[in-house]
mmCIF file of C-alpha atoms in Angstrom:
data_model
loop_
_atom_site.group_PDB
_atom_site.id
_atom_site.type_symbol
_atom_site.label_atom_id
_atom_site.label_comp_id
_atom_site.label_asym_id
_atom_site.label_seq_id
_atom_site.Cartn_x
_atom_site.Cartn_y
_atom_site.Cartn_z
ATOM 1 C CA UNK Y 12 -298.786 26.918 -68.933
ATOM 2 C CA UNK Y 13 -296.532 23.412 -69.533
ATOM 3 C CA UNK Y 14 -292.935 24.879 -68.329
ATOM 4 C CA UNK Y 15 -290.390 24.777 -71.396
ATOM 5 C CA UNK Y 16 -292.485 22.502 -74.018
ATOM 6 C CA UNK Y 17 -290.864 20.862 -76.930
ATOM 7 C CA UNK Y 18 -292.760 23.019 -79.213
ATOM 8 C CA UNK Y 19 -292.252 24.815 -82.338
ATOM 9 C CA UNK Y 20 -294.149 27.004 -84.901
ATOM 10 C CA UNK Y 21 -293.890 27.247 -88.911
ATOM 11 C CA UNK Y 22 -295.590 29.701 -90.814
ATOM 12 C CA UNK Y 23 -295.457 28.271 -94.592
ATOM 13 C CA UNK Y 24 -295.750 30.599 -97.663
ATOM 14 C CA UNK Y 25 -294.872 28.506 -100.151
ATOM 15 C CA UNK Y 26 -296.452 25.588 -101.378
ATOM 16 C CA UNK Y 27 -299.129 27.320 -100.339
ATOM 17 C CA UNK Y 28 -302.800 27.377 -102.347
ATOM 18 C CA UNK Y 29 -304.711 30.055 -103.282
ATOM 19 C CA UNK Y 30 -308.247 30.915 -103.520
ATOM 20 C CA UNK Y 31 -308.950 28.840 -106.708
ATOM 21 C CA UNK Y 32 -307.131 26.046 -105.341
ATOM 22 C CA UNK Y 33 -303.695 26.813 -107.543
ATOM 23 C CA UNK Y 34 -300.780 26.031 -105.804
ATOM 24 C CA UNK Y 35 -298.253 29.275 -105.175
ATOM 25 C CA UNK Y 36 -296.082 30.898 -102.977
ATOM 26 C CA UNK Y 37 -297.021 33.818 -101.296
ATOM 27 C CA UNK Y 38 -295.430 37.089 -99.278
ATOM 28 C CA UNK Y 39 -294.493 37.137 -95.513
ATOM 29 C CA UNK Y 40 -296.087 39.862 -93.890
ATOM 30 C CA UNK Y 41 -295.027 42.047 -91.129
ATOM 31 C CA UNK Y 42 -297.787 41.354 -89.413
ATOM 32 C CA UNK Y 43 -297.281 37.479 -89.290
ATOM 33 C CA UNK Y 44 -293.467 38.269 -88.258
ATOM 34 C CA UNK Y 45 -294.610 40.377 -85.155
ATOM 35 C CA UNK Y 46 -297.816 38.999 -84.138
ATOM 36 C CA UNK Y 47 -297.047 35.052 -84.512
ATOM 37 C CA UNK Y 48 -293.760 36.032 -82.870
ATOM 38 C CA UNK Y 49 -295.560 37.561 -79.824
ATOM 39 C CA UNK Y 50 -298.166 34.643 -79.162
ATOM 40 C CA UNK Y 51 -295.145 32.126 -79.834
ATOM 41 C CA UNK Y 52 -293.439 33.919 -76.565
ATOM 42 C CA UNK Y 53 -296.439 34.090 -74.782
ATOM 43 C CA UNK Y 54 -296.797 30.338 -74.494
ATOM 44 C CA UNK Y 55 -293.186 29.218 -74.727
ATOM 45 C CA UNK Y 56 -292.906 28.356 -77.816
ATOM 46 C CA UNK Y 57 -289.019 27.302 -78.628
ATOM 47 C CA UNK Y 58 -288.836 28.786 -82.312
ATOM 48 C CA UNK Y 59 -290.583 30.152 -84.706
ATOM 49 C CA UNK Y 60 -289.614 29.494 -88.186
ATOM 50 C CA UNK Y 61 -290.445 31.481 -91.462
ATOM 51 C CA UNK Y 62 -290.317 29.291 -94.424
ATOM 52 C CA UNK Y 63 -290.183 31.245 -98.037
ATOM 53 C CA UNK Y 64 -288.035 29.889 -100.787
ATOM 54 C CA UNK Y 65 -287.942 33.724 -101.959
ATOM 55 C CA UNK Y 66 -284.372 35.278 -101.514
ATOM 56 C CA UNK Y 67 -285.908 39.058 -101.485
ATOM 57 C CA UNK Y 68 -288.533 37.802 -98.809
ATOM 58 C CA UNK Y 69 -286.052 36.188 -96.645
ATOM 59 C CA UNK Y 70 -283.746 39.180 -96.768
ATOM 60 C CA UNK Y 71 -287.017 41.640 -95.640
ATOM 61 C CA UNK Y 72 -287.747 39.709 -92.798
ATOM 62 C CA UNK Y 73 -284.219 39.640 -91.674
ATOM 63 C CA UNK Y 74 -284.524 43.614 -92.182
ATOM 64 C CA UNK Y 75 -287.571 43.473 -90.147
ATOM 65 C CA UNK Y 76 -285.794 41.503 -87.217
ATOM 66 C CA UNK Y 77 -282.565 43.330 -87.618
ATOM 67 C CA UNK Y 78 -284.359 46.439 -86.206
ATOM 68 C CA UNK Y 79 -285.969 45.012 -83.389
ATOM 69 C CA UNK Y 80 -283.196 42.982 -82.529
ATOM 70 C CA UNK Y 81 -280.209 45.442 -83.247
ATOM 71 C CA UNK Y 82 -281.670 48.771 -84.722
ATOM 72 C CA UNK Y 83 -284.250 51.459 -83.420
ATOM 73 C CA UNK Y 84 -286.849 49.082 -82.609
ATOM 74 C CA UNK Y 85 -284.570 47.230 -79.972
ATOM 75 C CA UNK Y 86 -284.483 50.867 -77.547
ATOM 76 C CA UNK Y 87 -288.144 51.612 -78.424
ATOM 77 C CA UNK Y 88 -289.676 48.473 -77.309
ATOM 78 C CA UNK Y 89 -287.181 46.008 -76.214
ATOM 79 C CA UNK Y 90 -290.068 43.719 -75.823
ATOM 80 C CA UNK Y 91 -290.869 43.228 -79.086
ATOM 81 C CA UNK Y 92 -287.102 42.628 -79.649
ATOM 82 C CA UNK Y 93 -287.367 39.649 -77.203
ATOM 83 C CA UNK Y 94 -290.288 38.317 -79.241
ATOM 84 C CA UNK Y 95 -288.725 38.866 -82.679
ATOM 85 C CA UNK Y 96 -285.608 36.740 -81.223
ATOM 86 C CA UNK Y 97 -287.640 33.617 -81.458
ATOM 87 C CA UNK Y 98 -287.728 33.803 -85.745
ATOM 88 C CA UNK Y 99 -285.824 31.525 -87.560
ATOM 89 C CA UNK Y 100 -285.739 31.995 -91.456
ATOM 90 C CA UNK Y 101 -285.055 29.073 -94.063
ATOM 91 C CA UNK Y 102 -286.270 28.510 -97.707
ATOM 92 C CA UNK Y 103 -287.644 24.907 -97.453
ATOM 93 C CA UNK Y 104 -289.860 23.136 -94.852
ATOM 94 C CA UNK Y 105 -287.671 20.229 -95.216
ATOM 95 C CA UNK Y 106 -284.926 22.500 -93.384
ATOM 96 C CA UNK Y 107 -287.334 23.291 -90.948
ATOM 97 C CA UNK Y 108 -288.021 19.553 -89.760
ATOM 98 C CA UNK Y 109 -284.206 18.100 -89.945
ATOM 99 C CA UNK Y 110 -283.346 20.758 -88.107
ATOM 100 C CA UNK Y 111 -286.106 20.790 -85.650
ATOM 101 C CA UNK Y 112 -285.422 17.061 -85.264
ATOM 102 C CA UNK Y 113 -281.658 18.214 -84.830
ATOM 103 C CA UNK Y 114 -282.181 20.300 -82.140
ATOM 104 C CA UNK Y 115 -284.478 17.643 -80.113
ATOM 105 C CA UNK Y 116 -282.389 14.984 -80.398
ATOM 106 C CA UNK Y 117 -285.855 12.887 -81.690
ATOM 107 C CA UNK Y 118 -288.144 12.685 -84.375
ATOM 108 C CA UNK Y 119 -290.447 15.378 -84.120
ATOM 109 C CA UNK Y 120 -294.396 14.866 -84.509
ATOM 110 C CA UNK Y 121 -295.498 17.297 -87.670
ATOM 111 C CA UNK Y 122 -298.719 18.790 -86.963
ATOM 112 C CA UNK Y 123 -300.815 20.770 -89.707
ATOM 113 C CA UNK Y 124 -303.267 23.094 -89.153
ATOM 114 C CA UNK Y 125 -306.225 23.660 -91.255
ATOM 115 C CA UNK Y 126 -309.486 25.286 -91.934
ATOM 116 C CA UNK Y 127 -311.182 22.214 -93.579
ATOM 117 C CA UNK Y 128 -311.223 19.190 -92.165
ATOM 118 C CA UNK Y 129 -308.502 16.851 -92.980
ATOM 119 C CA UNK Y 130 -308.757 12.712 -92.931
ATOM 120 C CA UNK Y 131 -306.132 11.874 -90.000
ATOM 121 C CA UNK Y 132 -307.085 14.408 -86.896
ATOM 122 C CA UNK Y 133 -305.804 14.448 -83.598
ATOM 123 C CA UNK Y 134 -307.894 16.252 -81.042
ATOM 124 C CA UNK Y 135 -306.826 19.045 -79.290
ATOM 125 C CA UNK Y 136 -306.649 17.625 -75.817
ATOM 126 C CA UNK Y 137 -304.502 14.648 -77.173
ATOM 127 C CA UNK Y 138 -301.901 16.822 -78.650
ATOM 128 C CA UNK Y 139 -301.793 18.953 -75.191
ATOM 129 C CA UNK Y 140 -301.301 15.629 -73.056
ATOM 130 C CA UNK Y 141 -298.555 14.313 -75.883
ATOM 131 C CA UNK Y 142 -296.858 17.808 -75.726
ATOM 132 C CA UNK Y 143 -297.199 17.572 -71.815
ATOM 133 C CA UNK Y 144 -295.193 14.252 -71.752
ATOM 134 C CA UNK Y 145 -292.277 15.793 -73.679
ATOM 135 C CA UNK Y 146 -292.866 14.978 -77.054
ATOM 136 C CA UNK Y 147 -291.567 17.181 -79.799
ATOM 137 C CA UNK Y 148 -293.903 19.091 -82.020
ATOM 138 C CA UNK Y 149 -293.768 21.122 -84.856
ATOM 139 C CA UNK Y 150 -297.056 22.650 -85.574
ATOM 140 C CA UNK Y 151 -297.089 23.854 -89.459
ATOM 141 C CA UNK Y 152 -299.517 27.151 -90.356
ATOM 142 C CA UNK Y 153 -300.111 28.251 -94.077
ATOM 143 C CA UNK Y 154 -300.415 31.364 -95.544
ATOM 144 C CA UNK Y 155 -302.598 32.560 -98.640
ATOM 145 C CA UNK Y 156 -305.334 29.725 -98.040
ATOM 146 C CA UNK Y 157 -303.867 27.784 -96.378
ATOM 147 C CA UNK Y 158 -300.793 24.278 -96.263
ATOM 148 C CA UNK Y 159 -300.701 23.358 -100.517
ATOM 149 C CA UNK Y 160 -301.794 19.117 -100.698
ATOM 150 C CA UNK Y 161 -298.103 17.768 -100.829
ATOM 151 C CA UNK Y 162 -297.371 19.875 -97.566
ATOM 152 C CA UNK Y 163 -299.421 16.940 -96.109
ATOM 153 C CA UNK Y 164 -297.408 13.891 -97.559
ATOM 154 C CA UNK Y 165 -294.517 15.811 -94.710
ATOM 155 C CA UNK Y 166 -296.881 15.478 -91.722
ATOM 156 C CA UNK Y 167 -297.721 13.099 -89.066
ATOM 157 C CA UNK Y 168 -301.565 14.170 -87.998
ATOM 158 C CA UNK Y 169 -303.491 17.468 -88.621
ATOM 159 C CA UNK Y 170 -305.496 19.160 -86.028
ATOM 160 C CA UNK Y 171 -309.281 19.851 -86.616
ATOM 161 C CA UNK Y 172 -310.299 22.670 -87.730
ATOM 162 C CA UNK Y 173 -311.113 25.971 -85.533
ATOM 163 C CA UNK Y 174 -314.799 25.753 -85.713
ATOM 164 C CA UNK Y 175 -317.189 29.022 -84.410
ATOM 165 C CA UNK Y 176 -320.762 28.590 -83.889
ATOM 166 C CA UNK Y 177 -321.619 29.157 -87.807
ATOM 167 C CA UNK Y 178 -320.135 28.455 -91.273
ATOM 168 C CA UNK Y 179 -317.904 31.613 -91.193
ATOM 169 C CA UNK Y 180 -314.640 29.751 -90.822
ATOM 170 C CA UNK Y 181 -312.111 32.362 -92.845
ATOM 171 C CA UNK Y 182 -309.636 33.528 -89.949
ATOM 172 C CA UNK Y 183 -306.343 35.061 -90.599
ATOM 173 C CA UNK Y 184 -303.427 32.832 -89.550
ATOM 174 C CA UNK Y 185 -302.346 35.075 -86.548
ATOM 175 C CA UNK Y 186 -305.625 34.321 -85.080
ATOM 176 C CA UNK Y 187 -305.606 31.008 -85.706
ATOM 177 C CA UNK Y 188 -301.960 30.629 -84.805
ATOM 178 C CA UNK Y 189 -303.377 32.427 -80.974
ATOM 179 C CA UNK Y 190 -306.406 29.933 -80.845
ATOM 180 C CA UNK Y 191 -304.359 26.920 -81.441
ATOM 181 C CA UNK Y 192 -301.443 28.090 -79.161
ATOM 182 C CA UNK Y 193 -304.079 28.700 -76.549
ATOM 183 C CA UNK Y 194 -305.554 25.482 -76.692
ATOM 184 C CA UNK Y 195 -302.147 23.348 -76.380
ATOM 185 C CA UNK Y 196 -299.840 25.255 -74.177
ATOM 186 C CA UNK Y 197 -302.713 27.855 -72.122
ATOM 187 C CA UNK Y 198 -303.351 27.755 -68.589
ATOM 188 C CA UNK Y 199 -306.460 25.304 -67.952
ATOM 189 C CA UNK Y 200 -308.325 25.826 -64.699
ATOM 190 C CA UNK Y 201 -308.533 22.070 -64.372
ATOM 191 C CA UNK Y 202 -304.610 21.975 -64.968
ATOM 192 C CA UNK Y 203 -304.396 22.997 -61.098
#
Protein backbone atom coordinates (compact mmCIF):
# COMPACT_ATOMS: atom_id res chain seq x y z
CA UNK A 1 0.00 0.00 0.00
CA UNK A 2 1.10 3.84 -1.32
CA UNK A 3 2.28 5.33 2.28
CA UNK A 4 -0.07 8.40 3.26
CA UNK A 5 -2.00 9.00 -0.26
CA UNK A 6 -3.81 12.16 -0.99
CA UNK A 7 -7.00 10.36 -0.98
CA UNK A 8 -10.43 10.86 0.13
CA UNK A 9 -13.89 9.14 0.11
CA UNK A 10 -17.61 10.63 -0.26
CA UNK A 11 -20.53 8.67 0.16
CA UNK A 12 -23.46 10.90 -1.51
CA UNK A 13 -27.16 10.50 -0.50
CA UNK A 14 -28.54 13.19 -1.97
CA UNK A 15 -28.87 14.04 -5.39
CA UNK A 16 -29.00 10.70 -5.59
CA UNK A 17 -31.48 8.60 -8.23
CA UNK A 18 -33.63 6.02 -7.59
CA UNK A 19 -34.75 2.96 -9.23
CA UNK A 20 -37.04 4.70 -11.81
CA UNK A 21 -34.47 7.13 -12.52
CA UNK A 22 -36.19 10.09 -10.16
CA UNK A 23 -33.82 12.10 -8.59
CA UNK A 24 -33.99 12.00 -4.44
CA UNK A 25 -32.20 11.97 -1.44
CA UNK A 26 -31.87 9.06 0.46
CA UNK A 27 -30.94 7.74 4.30
CA UNK A 28 -27.34 7.09 5.61
CA UNK A 29 -27.11 3.81 6.94
CA UNK A 30 -25.19 2.42 9.76
CA UNK A 31 -23.83 0.11 7.80
CA UNK A 32 -22.23 2.58 5.23
CA UNK A 33 -20.93 4.66 8.42
CA UNK A 34 -19.04 1.53 9.85
CA UNK A 35 -18.15 -0.50 6.96
CA UNK A 36 -16.93 2.39 4.41
CA UNK A 37 -15.23 3.75 7.53
CA UNK A 38 -13.29 0.46 8.09
CA UNK A 39 -12.07 -0.14 4.36
CA UNK A 40 -11.27 3.77 4.26
CA UNK A 41 -8.63 2.91 7.28
CA UNK A 42 -7.56 -0.09 5.83
CA UNK A 43 -6.00 1.60 2.83
CA UNK A 44 -5.20 5.03 4.23
CA UNK A 45 -7.67 6.81 3.20
CA UNK A 46 -7.38 10.62 4.72
CA UNK A 47 -11.27 11.25 5.29
CA UNK A 48 -14.25 10.03 4.78
CA UNK A 49 -17.04 12.37 4.26
CA UNK A 50 -20.90 11.81 4.64
CA UNK A 51 -22.80 14.17 2.54
CA UNK A 52 -26.80 14.48 3.44
CA UNK A 53 -28.47 17.83 3.28
CA UNK A 54 -30.92 16.21 6.02
CA UNK A 55 -30.47 17.89 9.53
CA UNK A 56 -32.07 14.64 11.41
CA UNK A 57 -29.60 12.40 9.28
CA UNK A 58 -26.62 14.39 10.03
CA UNK A 59 -27.42 14.53 13.72
CA UNK A 60 -27.83 10.31 13.71
CA UNK A 61 -24.65 9.80 12.30
CA UNK A 62 -23.00 12.11 14.69
CA UNK A 63 -24.95 9.87 17.39
CA UNK A 64 -23.55 6.92 15.73
CA UNK A 65 -19.85 8.31 15.90
CA UNK A 66 -20.33 9.89 19.25
CA UNK A 67 -20.47 6.32 20.71
CA UNK A 68 -17.64 4.88 19.12
CA UNK A 69 -15.65 7.79 19.50
CA UNK A 70 -16.69 8.95 23.12
CA UNK A 71 -19.50 6.54 24.43
CA UNK A 72 -19.71 2.65 25.06
CA UNK A 73 -18.55 1.71 21.77
CA UNK A 74 -15.07 3.51 22.30
CA UNK A 75 -14.15 0.71 25.53
CA UNK A 76 -15.84 -2.15 23.61
CA UNK A 77 -13.94 -1.98 20.48
CA UNK A 78 -11.63 0.87 20.40
CA UNK A 79 -10.92 -0.19 16.92
CA UNK A 80 -13.87 0.63 15.46
CA UNK A 81 -13.54 4.01 17.29
CA UNK A 82 -10.26 4.57 15.32
CA UNK A 83 -12.14 3.82 12.10
CA UNK A 84 -15.23 5.93 12.88
CA UNK A 85 -12.60 8.93 13.51
CA UNK A 86 -12.03 9.20 9.83
CA UNK A 87 -16.04 10.56 9.14
CA UNK A 88 -16.56 13.89 8.30
CA UNK A 89 -20.29 15.08 8.01
CA UNK A 90 -21.51 18.14 5.77
CA UNK A 91 -24.85 18.82 3.92
CA UNK A 92 -23.54 19.67 0.38
CA UNK A 93 -20.89 18.05 -1.88
CA UNK A 94 -19.81 21.43 -2.75
CA UNK A 95 -18.48 21.60 1.03
CA UNK A 96 -16.94 18.48 0.54
CA UNK A 97 -14.62 19.60 -2.50
CA UNK A 98 -13.62 23.34 -1.21
CA UNK A 99 -12.75 21.88 1.67
CA UNK A 100 -10.97 18.90 0.39
CA UNK A 101 -9.16 21.33 -1.92
CA UNK A 102 -8.54 23.39 1.41
CA UNK A 103 -6.92 20.89 3.14
CA UNK A 104 -4.48 19.89 0.05
CA UNK A 105 -3.43 23.03 -0.68
CA UNK A 106 -4.44 22.03 -4.69
CA UNK A 107 -7.22 21.36 -6.77
CA UNK A 108 -8.34 18.05 -6.16
CA UNK A 109 -9.18 15.49 -9.11
CA UNK A 110 -13.15 14.44 -8.55
CA UNK A 111 -13.58 10.93 -9.34
CA UNK A 112 -17.17 9.24 -9.67
CA UNK A 113 -17.91 5.91 -9.37
CA UNK A 114 -20.54 4.11 -11.19
CA UNK A 115 -22.30 1.00 -12.16
CA UNK A 116 -22.99 1.99 -15.84
CA UNK A 117 -20.60 3.12 -17.89
CA UNK A 118 -20.05 6.75 -18.07
CA UNK A 119 -18.55 8.81 -21.34
CA UNK A 120 -15.11 10.21 -19.78
CA UNK A 121 -13.34 7.00 -17.92
CA UNK A 122 -10.12 6.77 -16.48
CA UNK A 123 -8.78 3.29 -15.98
CA UNK A 124 -8.00 1.94 -12.89
CA UNK A 125 -4.28 1.62 -13.22
CA UNK A 126 -4.08 5.36 -14.34
CA UNK A 127 -5.78 6.65 -11.33
CA UNK A 128 -3.36 4.33 -9.03
CA UNK A 129 -0.12 5.77 -10.84
CA UNK A 130 -1.77 9.58 -10.60
CA UNK A 131 -2.61 8.88 -6.87
CA UNK A 132 1.01 7.36 -6.55
CA UNK A 133 2.60 10.68 -7.77
CA UNK A 134 0.77 12.72 -5.12
CA UNK A 135 -2.13 13.93 -6.71
CA UNK A 136 -5.22 14.68 -4.73
CA UNK A 137 -8.35 12.65 -5.17
CA UNK A 138 -11.66 12.64 -4.07
CA UNK A 139 -13.42 9.58 -5.13
CA UNK A 140 -17.43 10.27 -4.94
CA UNK A 141 -19.85 6.94 -4.16
CA UNK A 142 -23.76 7.21 -4.38
CA UNK A 143 -26.28 5.79 -2.49
CA UNK A 144 -29.92 4.59 -3.53
CA UNK A 145 -28.81 3.87 -7.29
CA UNK A 146 -26.34 5.45 -7.52
CA UNK A 147 -24.44 9.66 -8.20
CA UNK A 148 -27.99 11.75 -9.60
CA UNK A 149 -26.81 13.32 -13.52
CA UNK A 150 -25.82 16.90 -12.22
CA UNK A 151 -23.47 15.13 -9.58
CA UNK A 152 -21.42 14.68 -12.83
CA UNK A 153 -21.30 18.39 -14.11
CA UNK A 154 -18.90 18.50 -10.32
CA UNK A 155 -16.44 15.84 -11.53
CA UNK A 156 -13.28 15.57 -13.37
CA UNK A 157 -13.34 11.69 -14.80
CA UNK A 158 -15.43 8.64 -13.65
CA UNK A 159 -14.00 5.28 -13.18
CA UNK A 160 -15.43 2.25 -15.16
CA UNK A 161 -17.64 0.32 -13.88
CA UNK A 162 -16.96 -2.89 -11.51
CA UNK A 163 -17.66 -5.49 -14.04
CA UNK A 164 -18.06 -9.56 -12.86
CA UNK A 165 -18.02 -12.21 -15.35
CA UNK A 166 -21.97 -11.77 -16.17
CA UNK A 167 -24.64 -9.03 -16.39
CA UNK A 168 -25.33 -9.11 -12.58
CA UNK A 169 -23.77 -5.75 -11.85
CA UNK A 170 -26.14 -4.55 -8.65
CA UNK A 171 -23.49 -4.36 -5.69
CA UNK A 172 -24.09 -2.48 -2.56
CA UNK A 173 -21.83 0.58 -2.21
CA UNK A 174 -19.70 -0.91 0.71
CA UNK A 175 -18.64 -3.49 -1.67
CA UNK A 176 -18.01 -1.43 -4.27
CA UNK A 177 -16.43 1.21 -2.08
CA UNK A 178 -13.81 -2.21 -0.93
CA UNK A 179 -13.30 -3.18 -4.70
CA UNK A 180 -12.41 0.24 -5.78
CA UNK A 181 -10.25 0.99 -2.65
CA UNK A 182 -8.52 -2.27 -3.38
CA UNK A 183 -7.74 -1.56 -6.77
CA UNK A 184 -6.10 2.07 -6.16
CA UNK A 185 -4.38 1.98 -2.87
CA UNK A 186 -3.93 -2.35 -2.36
CA UNK A 187 -0.76 -4.03 -2.20
CA UNK A 188 0.19 -5.26 -5.89
CA UNK A 189 2.67 -8.12 -6.09
CA UNK A 190 4.29 -6.32 -8.99
CA UNK A 191 4.44 -3.09 -6.69
CA UNK A 192 7.66 -4.87 -5.09
Amino acid sequence: MMSCPHVDVALVHAPVVNRQGEVIGSAVTNLDLHDIARACRTFGIDTYWVVTPYDSQRELSEQIISHWLEGHGKIANPDRGNALSLIRIRAELDEVIAETREKWGTEVLVVATCAGRQPETMAYPELRHKIAQGFPVLLLFGTGWGLAPEIFSRVNISLPPIQGTGNYNHLSVRSAASIILDRLLGNREDDA
